[in-house]
Amino acid sequence: MKAHEQLPLLPIACAEGVWLEDFEGKKYLDGVSSWWVNLFGHNEPRIKAAISLQLNQLEHVMLAGFTHEPVVQLSEKLGQLTGLGHCFYASDGASATEIALKMSFHYWRNSGLSNKTKFLSLQNSYHGETIGALSVTDVAIFKDTYAPLLQQSMQMPSPDARLAEAGESAEAYALRCAEFVEKYLAHHHADIAAFIIEPLIQCAGGMGMYSPVYLKRVREICTKYQVHLIADEIAVGFGRTGTMFACEQAEIKPDFICLSKGITGGYLPLSVTLTTDEVYQAFYDDSVVRGFLHSHSYTGNALACSAALATLAIFEQDQTLIKNQNTQAYINAQLASWGNMPIKHLRHQGMIWAFDVTTTSSKFQHNFYQQALLQGLLLRPIGNTVYFMPPYIIGESEVDFMLSTTQSLVMACA
Ligand SMILES: *Cc1c(COP(=O)(O)O)cnc(C)c1O
């Protein structure tokens, strides 16, 4: 709070495409898609139209005992896209994580394996900040203060390719990390309900990218030891890694997928946890306590579901995943011409780019953020890691502005 004495809040008046605009008419390129939610730019006409159409029909009805058209359509659509046929809705990512954790635990309990009460996650993982989600998150600055409140969970070595030894390939390192999971589960599987992971990219932990062979191997190991695999695609879902969902790149089917952030194109809060028929069946019973007694007031909100349907329709209409390949090629070509810079681990996966700045300045993050805003660019480095996660509609001249501004600011702030 006190930092805002030096860095006042920026009041935004309106926005269009990749540009935010303040009350003085100054524009800022939204290089992080407003915390990774805004997939198709601000003021997107098709999402707006879908919400207003829905607004004239039905804004909301509780989902307990009721249903409505947008939630049915969205569930069908997400079921087709993920291969997981059952949806449970909430309004934010952390709640989707909570739902997956509770449902996994309860599944094992209903299946007579009530010792399965613990969870595994990765070192440097991020799954949200409510108490359950924070228990499987491994980012010290968010977690340490609340440690006495949290459930114990166990962290497996991160397959982040930056941690590979000299001469070791990303794949070899990822497989080495997966073998650690195998050894751990061989001893402890009887107590473990689920392993929750961010597929392909550990975003909040500093855009750590890893090989899909890890997911493939961990899927086999989890199946072997009767441990659920929860794919937290809250950040990477909806095309961020190049495929609609990151798990597709490893050709695996997790037991649960958590989705949020980009799901409504950044228009309204919505999240969903998807799971298999097998999990669904374990709760299907005459006994009420075998059911999943978890609810949120705004579960499956009709306006949010209509925004999500419009977002999914844009992927089809605009052939977004194919179009994004051109944007990626353009950005990669520009980055390839960067030459000598004080950076390492320049990396890229789908519509995310990141690099680590080599600097002795302890104020790099702060200075870069502030200087970039002065120049009309919104980027939020994570420590010394600068990343781009722009809206998919970013154009070439906007890319040029984002990259040239970043290049000069890295030189100035490092
Ligand atoms: C942002 C995020 C969450 C939490 O979502 P919120 O809506 O902020 O609660 C969970 N997992 C991942 C991977 C995220 O990036």
Coordinates of C-alpha atoms and ligand atoms in Angstrom, one line a residue:
M1 CA 0.0 0.0 0.0
K2 CA 2.7 2.4 1.0
A3 CA 4.6 1.9 -2.3
H4 CA 1.7 3.7 -4.0
E5 CA 2.9 6.9 -2.3
Q6 CA 5.7 6.9 -5.0
L7 CA 3.6 5.0 -7.6
P8 CA 0.0 6.3 -7.6
L9 CA -2.7 4.1 -8.9
L10 CA -3.5 4.5 -12.5
P11 CA -7.1 5.3 -13.2
I12 CA -8.3 3.8 -16.5
A13 CA -11.1 5.5 -18.2
C14 CA -11.7 3.2 -21.2
A15 CA -10.0 0.7 -23.4
E16 CA -9.9 -0.5 -27.0
G17 CA -8.0 -3.5 -28.5
V18 CA -4.6 -3.8 -26.8
W19 CA -4.8 -0.2 -25.5
L20 CA -5.9 1.0 -22.0
E21 CA -6.5 4.7 -21.8
D22 CA -6.3 7.0 -18.7
F23 CA -8.3 10.2 -18.0
E24 CA -5.7 12.3 -19.7
G25 CA -6.0 10.4 -22.9
K26 CA -2.6 8.7 -22.4
K27 CA -2.6 5.1 -23.8
Y28 CA -0.9 2.0 -22.4
L29 CA -0.3 -1.2 -24.4
D30 CA -1.7 -4.1 -22.2
G31 CA 1.2 -6.5 -22.7
V32 CA -0.1 -8.9 -20.0
S33 CA -3.7 -9.1 -21.1
S34 CA -4.8 -7.5 -17.8
W35 CA -3.4 -10.4 -15.8
W36 CA -3.8 -13.0 -18.5
V37 CA -7.6 -12.8 -18.8
N38 CA -8.1 -10.6 -21.8
L39 CA -7.7 -12.8 -24.8
F40 CA -9.2 -10.8 -27.6
G41 CA -8.5 -7.3 -26.6
H42 CA -10.7 -4.7 -24.8
N43 CA -14.1 -3.6 -26.1
E44 CA -14.5 -6.8 -28.2
P45 CA -17.8 -6.3 -30.1
R46 CA -18.9 -10.0 -30.3
I47 CA -18.4 -10.7 -26.5
K48 CA -20.2 -7.4 -25.7
A49 CA -23.1 -8.3 -28.0
A50 CA -23.5 -11.8 -26.5
I51 CA -23.6 -10.4 -23.0
S52 CA -26.2 -7.8 -23.9
L53 CA -28.3 -10.3 -25.7
Q54 CA -28.2 -12.5 -22.6
L55 CA -28.9 -9.5 -20.4
N56 CA -32.3 -9.2 -22.1
Q57 CA -33.1 -12.9 -21.4
L58 CA -31.9 -13.9 -18.0
E59 CA -29.1 -12.4 -16.0
H60 CA -28.8 -15.2 -13.3
V61 CA -30.6 -18.0 -11.7
M62 CA -29.2 -20.3 -9.0
L63 CA -28.0 -23.6 -10.4
A64 CA -29.2 -25.6 -7.4
G65 CA -32.2 -27.3 -8.8
F66 CA -32.3 -25.1 -11.9
T67 CA -30.4 -24.8 -15.2
H68 CA -30.3 -22.4 -18.2
E69 CA -29.3 -22.4 -21.8
P70 CA -25.8 -20.8 -21.6
V71 CA -24.6 -23.1 -18.9
V72 CA -25.8 -26.2 -20.8
Q73 CA -24.3 -25.1 -24.0
L74 CA -21.0 -24.1 -22.4
S75 CA -20.8 -27.4 -20.5
E76 CA -21.4 -29.4 -23.7
K77 CA -18.7 -27.3 -25.5
L78 CA -16.1 -27.6 -22.8
G79 CA -16.9 -31.3 -22.5
Q80 CA -16.1 -31.7 -26.3
L81 CA -13.0 -29.6 -26.1
T82 CA -11.4 -31.3 -23.1
G83 CA -12.8 -34.9 -23.3
L84 CA -14.0 -34.5 -19.7
G85 CA -17.7 -34.6 -19.6
H86 CA -18.7 -33.1 -16.2
C87 CA -18.5 -29.4 -15.2
F88 CA -18.6 -27.8 -11.8
Y89 CA -18.7 -24.0 -11.9
A90 CA -17.4 -21.2 -9.6
S91 CA -16.3 -17.7 -10.2
D92 CA -12.5 -17.6 -9.8
G93 CA -9.4 -19.7 -10.3
A94 CA -8.7 -20.4 -6.6
S95 CA -12.2 -21.8 -6.2
A96 CA -11.7 -24.1 -9.2
T97 CA -8.6 -25.4 -7.4
E98 CA -10.5 -25.9 -4.2
I99 CA -13.2 -27.8 -6.0
A100 CA -10.7 -30.1 -7.6
L101 CA -8.9 -30.8 -4.4
K102 CA -12.1 -31.5 -2.4
M103 CA -13.6 -33.6 -5.2
S104 CA -10.5 -35.7 -5.5
F105 CA -10.3 -36.4 -1.7
H106 CA -14.1 -37.1 -1.6
Y107 CA -13.8 -39.4 -4.6
W108 CA -11.3 -41.6 -2.8
R109 CA -13.3 -41.5 0.4
N110 CA -16.5 -42.6 -1.5
S111 CA -14.3 -45.4 -3.1
G112 CA -13.2 -46.8 0.3
L113 CA -9.7 -45.2 0.2
S114 CA -10.2 -42.6 2.9
N115 CA -6.4 -42.6 3.7
K116 CA -5.9 -40.6 0.5
T117 CA -5.9 -37.1 2.1
K118 CA -2.7 -35.5 0.9
F119 CA -1.7 -33.6 -2.2
L120 CA 1.4 -33.2 -4.3
S121 CA 2.3 -30.1 -6.3
L122 CA 5.5 -28.8 -8.0
Q123 CA 8.1 -26.6 -6.5
N124 CA 7.5 -23.0 -7.5
S125 CA 3.8 -23.8 -8.3
Y126 CA 0.9 -21.4 -8.2
H127 CA -2.7 -22.5 -7.8
G128 CA -4.4 -19.6 -6.1
E129 CA -4.4 -18.0 -2.7
T130 CA -7.4 -19.3 -0.7
I131 CA -6.3 -21.5 2.1
G132 CA -6.7 -24.8 0.3
A133 CA -5.2 -23.5 -3.0
L134 CA -2.4 -21.8 -1.1
S135 CA -1.6 -25.1 0.6
V136 CA -0.6 -26.5 -2.8
T137 CA 1.0 -23.2 -4.0
D138 CA 4.8 -22.9 -3.5
V139 CA 5.6 -19.2 -3.8
A140 CA 7.2 -18.1 -0.6
I141 CA 6.1 -14.5 -0.6
F142 CA 2.5 -15.5 -0.8
K143 CA 2.7 -18.5 1.4
D144 CA 5.1 -18.1 4.3
T145 CA 3.0 -15.7 6.4
Y146 CA 0.0 -18.0 6.3
A147 CA 2.0 -21.3 6.8
P148 CA 0.4 -22.0 10.2
L149 CA -3.1 -22.0 8.6
L150 CA -2.2 -24.3 5.7
Q151 CA -2.6 -28.0 5.1
Q152 CA 0.7 -29.8 4.6
S153 CA 1.4 -30.8 1.0
M154 CA 4.5 -32.1 -0.7
Q155 CA 6.4 -30.4 -3.5
M156 CA 8.0 -32.4 -6.3
P157 CA 11.1 -31.0 -8.2
S158 CA 10.1 -28.5 -10.9
P159 CA 10.8 -29.7 -14.4
D160 CA 11.4 -26.1 -15.4
A161 CA 14.0 -26.4 -18.2
R162 CA 16.1 -23.6 -16.7
L163 CA 17.0 -26.0 -13.9
A164 CA 18.6 -28.6 -16.2
E165 CA 22.2 -29.3 -15.7
A166 CA 24.8 -28.1 -18.2
G167 CA 24.6 -30.3 -21.2
E168 CA 21.3 -31.9 -20.1
S169 CA 18.4 -31.5 -22.5
A170 CA 15.0 -30.2 -21.3
E171 CA 13.5 -33.6 -22.0
A172 CA 16.2 -35.5 -20.1
Y173 CA 15.8 -33.2 -17.2
A174 CA 12.0 -33.4 -17.2
L175 CA 12.2 -37.2 -17.2
R176 CA 14.6 -37.1 -14.3
C177 CA 12.1 -35.0 -12.4
A178 CA 9.3 -37.5 -13.3
E179 CA 11.4 -40.4 -11.9
F180 CA 11.5 -38.5 -8.6
V181 CA 7.6 -38.6 -8.6
E182 CA 7.7 -42.3 -9.3
K183 CA 10.0 -43.0 -6.4
Y184 CA 8.0 -40.8 -4.1
L185 CA 4.6 -42.4 -5.0
A186 CA 6.0 -45.9 -4.8
H187 CA 6.4 -45.2 -1.0
H188 CA 3.5 -42.8 -0.3
H189 CA 0.7 -43.4 -2.8
A190 CA -1.6 -44.8 -0.1
D191 CA -1.8 -41.3 1.4
I192 CA -1.9 -39.2 -1.7
A193 CA -5.2 -38.2 -3.4
A194 CA -3.9 -36.1 -6.3
F195 CA -1.0 -34.4 -7.9
I196 CA -1.8 -30.9 -9.1
I197 CA 0.3 -29.3 -11.8
E198 CA 0.3 -26.3 -14.2
P199 CA 0.8 -28.0 -17.6
L200 CA 3.8 -26.8 -19.7
I201 CA 4.3 -23.4 -18.0
Q202 CA 4.6 -22.4 -14.4
C203 CA 3.3 -18.9 -15.0
A204 CA 3.2 -17.0 -11.7
G205 CA 6.3 -18.7 -10.5
G206 CA 8.2 -16.8 -13.3
M207 CA 7.2 -18.4 -16.6
G208 CA 9.1 -21.6 -16.1
M209 CA 8.6 -23.7 -19.2
Y210 CA 9.1 -27.4 -19.4
S211 CA 8.9 -30.4 -21.8
P212 CA 5.6 -32.1 -22.5
V213 CA 7.4 -35.5 -21.8
Y214 CA 7.0 -34.7 -18.2
L215 CA 3.2 -34.6 -18.4
K216 CA 3.2 -37.8 -20.4
R217 CA 5.3 -39.7 -17.9
V218 CA 3.6 -38.2 -14.8
R219 CA 0.2 -39.3 -16.3
E220 CA 1.5 -42.9 -16.5
I221 CA 2.9 -42.7 -12.9
C222 CA -0.3 -41.3 -11.4
T223 CA -2.4 -44.0 -13.1
K224 CA -0.1 -46.7 -11.9
Y225 CA -0.3 -45.5 -8.3
Q226 CA -4.0 -44.5 -8.2
V227 CA -3.4 -40.8 -7.8
H228 CA -5.5 -38.2 -9.6
L229 CA -3.8 -35.8 -11.9
I230 CA -5.2 -32.3 -11.7
A231 CA -4.3 -30.0 -14.6
D232 CA -4.5 -26.4 -13.5
E233 CA -5.0 -24.8 -16.9
I234 CA -6.3 -21.6 -15.4
A235 CA -3.4 -19.6 -16.9
V236 CA -2.4 -21.7 -19.9
G237 CA -5.9 -22.8 -21.2
F238 CA -7.6 -21.3 -24.2
G239 CA -4.8 -21.2 -26.6
R240 CA -2.0 -19.6 -24.6
T241 CA 0.5 -22.5 -25.2
G242 CA -0.4 -22.8 -28.9
T243 CA -3.0 -25.6 -28.5
M244 CA -6.4 -25.0 -27.0
F245 CA -5.3 -26.7 -23.8
A246 CA -1.7 -27.4 -22.8
C247 CA -2.4 -31.1 -22.0
E248 CA -3.1 -31.7 -25.7
Q249 CA 0.7 -31.3 -26.4
A250 CA 1.4 -34.3 -24.2
E251 CA -1.7 -36.2 -25.5
I252 CA -2.8 -36.9 -22.0
K253 CA -6.2 -36.8 -20.3
P254 CA -6.0 -35.5 -16.7
D255 CA -8.6 -36.5 -14.1
F256 CA -9.5 -32.9 -13.5
I257 CA -9.0 -29.7 -15.4
C258 CA -9.3 -26.3 -13.8
L259 CA -10.2 -23.4 -16.1
S260 CA -10.7 -19.7 -15.5
K261 CA -8.9 -16.4 -16.5
G262 CA -9.3 -16.3 -20.3
I263 CA -12.6 -18.3 -20.3
T264 CA -14.8 -15.2 -20.7
G265 CA -12.2 -13.2 -22.7
G266 CA -11.7 -11.0 -19.6
Y267 CA -15.3 -9.9 -19.4
L268 CA -16.8 -11.6 -16.3
P269 CA -15.6 -13.8 -13.5
L270 CA -16.1 -17.5 -14.2
S271 CA -14.3 -20.7 -13.4
V272 CA -15.0 -24.4 -14.0
T273 CA -13.5 -27.7 -12.8
L274 CA -14.1 -30.5 -15.3
T275 CA -13.8 -34.2 -14.5
T276 CA -14.4 -37.7 -15.8
D277 CA -17.5 -39.9 -15.8
E278 CA -15.7 -42.2 -13.3
V279 CA -15.4 -39.4 -10.7
Y280 CA -18.9 -38.3 -11.4
Q281 CA -20.3 -41.8 -10.8
A282 CA -18.6 -42.1 -7.4
F283 CA -20.8 -39.3 -6.2
Y284 CA -24.0 -40.6 -7.8
D285 CA -25.8 -42.0 -4.8
D286 CA -29.0 -42.0 -2.7
S287 CA -27.0 -40.9 0.3
V288 CA -26.7 -37.1 0.4
V289 CA -23.3 -37.1 2.1
R290 CA -21.8 -39.1 -0.8
G291 CA -22.7 -36.1 -3.0
F292 CA -20.4 -33.1 -3.6
L293 CA -21.9 -30.6 -1.2
H294 CA -20.1 -27.5 -2.4
S295 CA -21.7 -24.3 -3.7
H296 CA -21.1 -20.8 -4.7
S297 CA -23.9 -18.2 -5.0
Y298 CA -22.9 -17.2 -8.5
T299 CA -22.2 -20.7 -9.8
G300 CA -22.7 -20.9 -13.5
N301 CA -23.8 -17.2 -13.8
A302 CA -25.7 -16.8 -17.1
L303 CA -24.0 -13.6 -18.2
A304 CA -20.6 -15.1 -17.6
C305 CA -21.5 -18.3 -19.4
S306 CA -22.7 -16.2 -22.4
A307 CA -19.4 -14.3 -22.4
A308 CA -17.5 -17.7 -22.4
L309 CA -19.6 -19.0 -25.3
A310 CA -18.9 -15.9 -27.3
T311 CA -15.2 -16.3 -26.5
L312 CA -15.2 -19.9 -27.7
A313 CA -17.1 -18.9 -30.9
I314 CA -14.3 -16.3 -31.7
F315 CA -11.7 -19.2 -31.6
E316 CA -13.8 -20.9 -34.4
Q317 CA -14.7 -17.8 -36.4
D318 CA -11.3 -16.2 -36.4
Q319 CA -9.3 -19.5 -36.5
T320 CA -7.4 -18.0 -33.6
L321 CA -5.0 -20.9 -33.0
I322 CA -3.8 -20.7 -36.6
K323 CA -3.7 -17.0 -36.7
N324 CA -1.7 -16.9 -33.5
Q325 CA 1.0 -18.9 -35.3
N326 CA 1.7 -15.9 -37.6
T327 CA 1.9 -13.6 -34.6
Q328 CA 4.3 -16.0 -33.0
A329 CA 6.5 -16.2 -36.0
Y330 CA 6.6 -12.4 -36.3
I331 CA 7.5 -11.9 -32.6
N332 CA 10.1 -14.7 -32.7
A333 CA 11.7 -13.1 -35.8
Q334 CA 11.9 -9.7 -34.1
L335 CA 13.4 -11.3 -30.9
A336 CA 15.9 -13.2 -33.0
S337 CA 17.4 -9.8 -34.1
W338 CA 17.8 -8.5 -30.6
G339 CA 21.6 -9.1 -30.5
N340 CA 23.6 -8.4 -27.4
M341 CA 21.4 -7.9 -24.3
P342 CA 22.0 -8.6 -20.6
I343 CA 19.4 -11.4 -20.7
K344 CA 19.3 -15.2 -20.5
H345 CA 16.9 -18.1 -21.0
L346 CA 14.9 -16.3 -23.7
R347 CA 12.0 -18.7 -24.0
H348 CA 8.7 -19.0 -25.8
Q349 CA 5.7 -21.3 -25.8
G350 CA 2.6 -20.4 -27.8
M351 CA 1.6 -16.8 -27.0
I352 CA 3.9 -16.4 -24.0
W353 CA 7.5 -15.1 -24.2
A354 CA 9.9 -14.6 -21.3
F355 CA 13.5 -13.9 -20.5
D356 CA 15.6 -13.4 -17.3
V357 CA 17.5 -10.1 -17.0
T358 CA 21.0 -10.4 -15.6
T359 CA 21.3 -7.4 -13.3
T360 CA 22.7 -6.6 -9.9
S361 CA 20.0 -4.0 -9.4
S362 CA 17.6 -5.0 -6.6
K363 CA 15.1 -2.5 -8.0
F364 CA 15.0 -3.8 -11.6
Q365 CA 11.4 -5.1 -11.3
H366 CA 10.1 -1.8 -9.8
N367 CA 12.1 0.4 -12.2
F368 CA 11.2 -1.5 -15.3
Y369 CA 7.5 -1.5 -14.5
Q370 CA 7.5 2.2 -13.7
Q371 CA 9.6 3.3 -16.7
A372 CA 7.5 1.1 -19.0
L373 CA 4.3 2.8 -17.9
L374 CA 5.8 6.2 -18.5
Q375 CA 6.4 5.1 -22.1
G376 CA 2.9 3.7 -22.5
L377 CA 3.6 0.0 -22.0
L378 CA 2.0 -2.3 -19.3
L379 CA 4.4 -5.2 -18.4
R380 CA 4.8 -6.6 -14.9
P381 CA 8.1 -8.4 -14.5
I382 CA 8.2 -11.3 -12.0
G383 CA 11.4 -10.6 -10.2
N384 CA 14.0 -10.3 -13.0
T385 CA 11.8 -12.2 -15.4
V386 CA 10.2 -10.0 -18.1
Y387 CA 7.4 -11.7 -20.0
F388 CA 4.9 -10.9 -22.8
M389 CA 1.4 -12.3 -22.7
P390 CA -0.4 -10.0 -25.0
P391 CA -4.0 -10.2 -26.2
Y392 CA -4.2 -12.5 -29.3
I393 CA -5.3 -9.6 -31.5
I394 CA -2.0 -7.7 -31.1
G395 CA -0.9 -6.3 -34.5
E396 CA 2.6 -6.0 -36.0
S397 CA 3.1 -2.3 -35.2
E398 CA 1.9 -2.9 -31.7
V399 CA 4.4 -5.7 -31.4
D400 CA 7.1 -3.4 -32.7
F401 CA 6.3 -0.8 -30.0
M402 CA 6.2 -3.5 -27.3
L403 CA 9.5 -5.0 -28.2
S404 CA 11.5 -1.9 -29.0
T405 CA 10.3 -0.2 -25.7
T406 CA 11.2 -3.4 -23.8
Q407 CA 14.6 -3.6 -25.4
S408 CA 15.6 0.0 -24.5
L409 CA 14.2 -0.3 -21.0
V410 CA 16.1 -3.6 -20.3
M411 CA 19.3 -1.8 -21.3
A412 CA 18.3 1.2 -19.1
C413 CA 17.2 -0.7 -16.0
A414 CA 19.6 -3.7 -15.9
Ligands
LIG1 C1 -4.3 -17.1 -11.6 C2 -4.2 -18.5 -11.3 C3 -4.9 -19.2 -10.3 C4 -5.9 -18.4 -9.4 O1 -6.9 -17.8 -10.1 P1 -7.7 -16.6 -9.4 O2 -8.8 -16.3 -10.3 O3 -6.7 -15.4 -9.4 O4 -8.1 -17.1 -8.1 C5 -4.8 -20.5 -10.1 N1 -3.9 -21.2 -10.9 C6 -3.1 -20.7 -11.8 C7 -2.2 -21.5 -12.6 C8 -3.2 -19.3 -12.0 O5 -2.4 -18.7 -13.0

